[in-house]
XYZ file of N, CA and C in Angstrom:
192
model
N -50.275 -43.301 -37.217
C -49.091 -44.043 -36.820
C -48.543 -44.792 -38.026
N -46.817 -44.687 -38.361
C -46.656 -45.354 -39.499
C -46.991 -46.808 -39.194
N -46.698 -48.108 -39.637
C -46.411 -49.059 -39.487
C -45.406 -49.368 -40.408
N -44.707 -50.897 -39.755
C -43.203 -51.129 -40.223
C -43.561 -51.280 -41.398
N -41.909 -51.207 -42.004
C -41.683 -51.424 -43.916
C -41.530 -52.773 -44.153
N -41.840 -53.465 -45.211
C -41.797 -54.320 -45.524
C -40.736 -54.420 -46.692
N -39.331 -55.171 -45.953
C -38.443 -55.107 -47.251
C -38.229 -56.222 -47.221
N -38.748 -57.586 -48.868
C -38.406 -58.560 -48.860
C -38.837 -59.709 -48.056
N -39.946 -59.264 -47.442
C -40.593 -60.241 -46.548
C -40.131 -59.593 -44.825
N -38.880 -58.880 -44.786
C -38.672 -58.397 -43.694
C -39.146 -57.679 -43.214
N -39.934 -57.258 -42.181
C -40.670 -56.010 -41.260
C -39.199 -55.728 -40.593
N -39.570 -54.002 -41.241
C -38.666 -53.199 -40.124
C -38.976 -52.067 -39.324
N -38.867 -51.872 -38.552
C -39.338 -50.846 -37.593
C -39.278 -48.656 -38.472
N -40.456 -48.354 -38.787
C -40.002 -47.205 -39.070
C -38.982 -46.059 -38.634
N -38.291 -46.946 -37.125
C -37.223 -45.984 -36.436
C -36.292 -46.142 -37.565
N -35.942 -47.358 -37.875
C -34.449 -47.394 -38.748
C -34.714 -46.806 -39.494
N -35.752 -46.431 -40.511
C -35.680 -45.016 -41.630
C -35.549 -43.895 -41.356
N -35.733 -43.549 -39.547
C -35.746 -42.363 -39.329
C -34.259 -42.299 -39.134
N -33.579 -43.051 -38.303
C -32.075 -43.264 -38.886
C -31.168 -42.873 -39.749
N -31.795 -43.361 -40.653
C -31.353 -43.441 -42.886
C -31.619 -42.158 -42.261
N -32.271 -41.175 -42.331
C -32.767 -39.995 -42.865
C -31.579 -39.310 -42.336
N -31.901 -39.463 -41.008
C -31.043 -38.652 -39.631
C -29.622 -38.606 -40.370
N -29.029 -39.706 -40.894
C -27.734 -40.108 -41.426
C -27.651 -38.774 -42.345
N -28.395 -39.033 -43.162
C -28.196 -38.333 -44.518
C -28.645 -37.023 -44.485
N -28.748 -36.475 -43.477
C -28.651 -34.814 -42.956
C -27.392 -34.907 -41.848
N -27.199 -35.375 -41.389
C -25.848 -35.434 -40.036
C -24.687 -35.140 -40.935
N -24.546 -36.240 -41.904
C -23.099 -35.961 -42.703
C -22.861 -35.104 -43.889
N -23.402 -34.364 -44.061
C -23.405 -32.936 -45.054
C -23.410 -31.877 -44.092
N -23.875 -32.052 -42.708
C -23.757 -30.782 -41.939
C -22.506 -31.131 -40.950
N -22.042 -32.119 -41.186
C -21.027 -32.469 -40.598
C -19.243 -32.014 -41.099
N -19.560 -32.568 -42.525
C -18.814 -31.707 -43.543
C -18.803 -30.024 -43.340
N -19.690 -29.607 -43.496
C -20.131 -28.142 -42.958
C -19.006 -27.898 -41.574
N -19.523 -28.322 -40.892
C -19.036 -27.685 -39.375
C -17.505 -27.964 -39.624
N -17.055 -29.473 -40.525
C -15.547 -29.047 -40.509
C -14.861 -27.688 -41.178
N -15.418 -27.767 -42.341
C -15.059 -26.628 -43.497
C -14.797 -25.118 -42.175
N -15.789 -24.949 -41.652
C -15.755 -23.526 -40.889
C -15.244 -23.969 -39.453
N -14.573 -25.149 -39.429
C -13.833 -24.828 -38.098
C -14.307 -24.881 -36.761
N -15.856 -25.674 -36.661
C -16.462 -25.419 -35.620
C -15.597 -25.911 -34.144
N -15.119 -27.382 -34.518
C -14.245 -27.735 -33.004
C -13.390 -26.422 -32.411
N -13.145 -25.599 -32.988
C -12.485 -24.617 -32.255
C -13.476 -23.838 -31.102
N -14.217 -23.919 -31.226
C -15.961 -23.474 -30.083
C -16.123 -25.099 -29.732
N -16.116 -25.490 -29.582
C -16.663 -27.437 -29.095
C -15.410 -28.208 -28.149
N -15.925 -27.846 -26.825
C -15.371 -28.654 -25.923
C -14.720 -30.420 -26.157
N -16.167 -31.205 -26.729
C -15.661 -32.380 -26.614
C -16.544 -32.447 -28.021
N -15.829 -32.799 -29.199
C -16.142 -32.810 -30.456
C -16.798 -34.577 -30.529
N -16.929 -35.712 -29.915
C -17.655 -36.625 -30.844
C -18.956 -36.620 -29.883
N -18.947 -35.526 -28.697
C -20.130 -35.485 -27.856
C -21.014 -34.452 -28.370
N -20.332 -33.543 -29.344
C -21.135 -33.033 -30.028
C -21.286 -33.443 -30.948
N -20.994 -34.113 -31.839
C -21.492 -34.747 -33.183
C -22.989 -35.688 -32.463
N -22.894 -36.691 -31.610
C -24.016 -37.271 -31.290
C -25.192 -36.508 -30.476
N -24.616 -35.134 -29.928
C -25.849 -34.514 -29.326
C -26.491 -33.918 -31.199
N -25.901 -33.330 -32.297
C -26.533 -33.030 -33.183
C -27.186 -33.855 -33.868
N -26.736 -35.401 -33.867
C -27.350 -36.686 -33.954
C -28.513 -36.825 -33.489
N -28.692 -37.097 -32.536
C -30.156 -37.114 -31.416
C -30.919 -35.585 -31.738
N -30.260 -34.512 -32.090
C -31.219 -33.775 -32.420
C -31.939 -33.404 -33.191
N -31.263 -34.043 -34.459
C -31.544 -34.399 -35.953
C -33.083 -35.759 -35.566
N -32.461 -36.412 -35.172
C -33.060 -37.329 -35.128
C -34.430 -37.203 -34.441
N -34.535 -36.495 -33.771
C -35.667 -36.103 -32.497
C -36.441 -35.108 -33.387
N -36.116 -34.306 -34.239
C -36.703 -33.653 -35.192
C -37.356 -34.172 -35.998
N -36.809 -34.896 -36.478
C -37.412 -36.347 -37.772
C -38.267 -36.823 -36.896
N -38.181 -37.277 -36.195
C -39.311 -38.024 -35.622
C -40.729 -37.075 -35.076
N -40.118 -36.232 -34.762
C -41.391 -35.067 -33.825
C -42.245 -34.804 -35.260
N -41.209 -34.989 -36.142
C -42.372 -34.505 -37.986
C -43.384 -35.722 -38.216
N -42.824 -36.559 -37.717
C -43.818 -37.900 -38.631
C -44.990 -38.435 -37.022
């Protein structure tokens, strides 16, 4: 089990890094899906950005 980070005297919960991470794979594949046009297949486009969110994220976490 991780335990929290220590930034500066602050304890933070290892979710918020899984966060950071989640972030910094979401918006390069996000870029991606615009370039090729994906909303044209995507019913409701910011309900899919947060279902790939949570799935990103649920991944990251299922690793650690």
């Amino acid at each position: 089990m991780i335990k929290e980070i220590n930034i500066c005297g602050v304890f933070v919960a290892p979710f918020a890094g899984y966060l950071l991470v989640a972030l910094l794979i979401f918006f390069p594949l996000r870029m991606l899906f615009d370039r090729y046009a994906i909303q044209r297949w995507v019913w409701h486009r910011p309900l899919f950005d947060l279902s790939v969110f949570v799935i990103i994220l649920s991944l990251i976490g299922l690793m650690f």
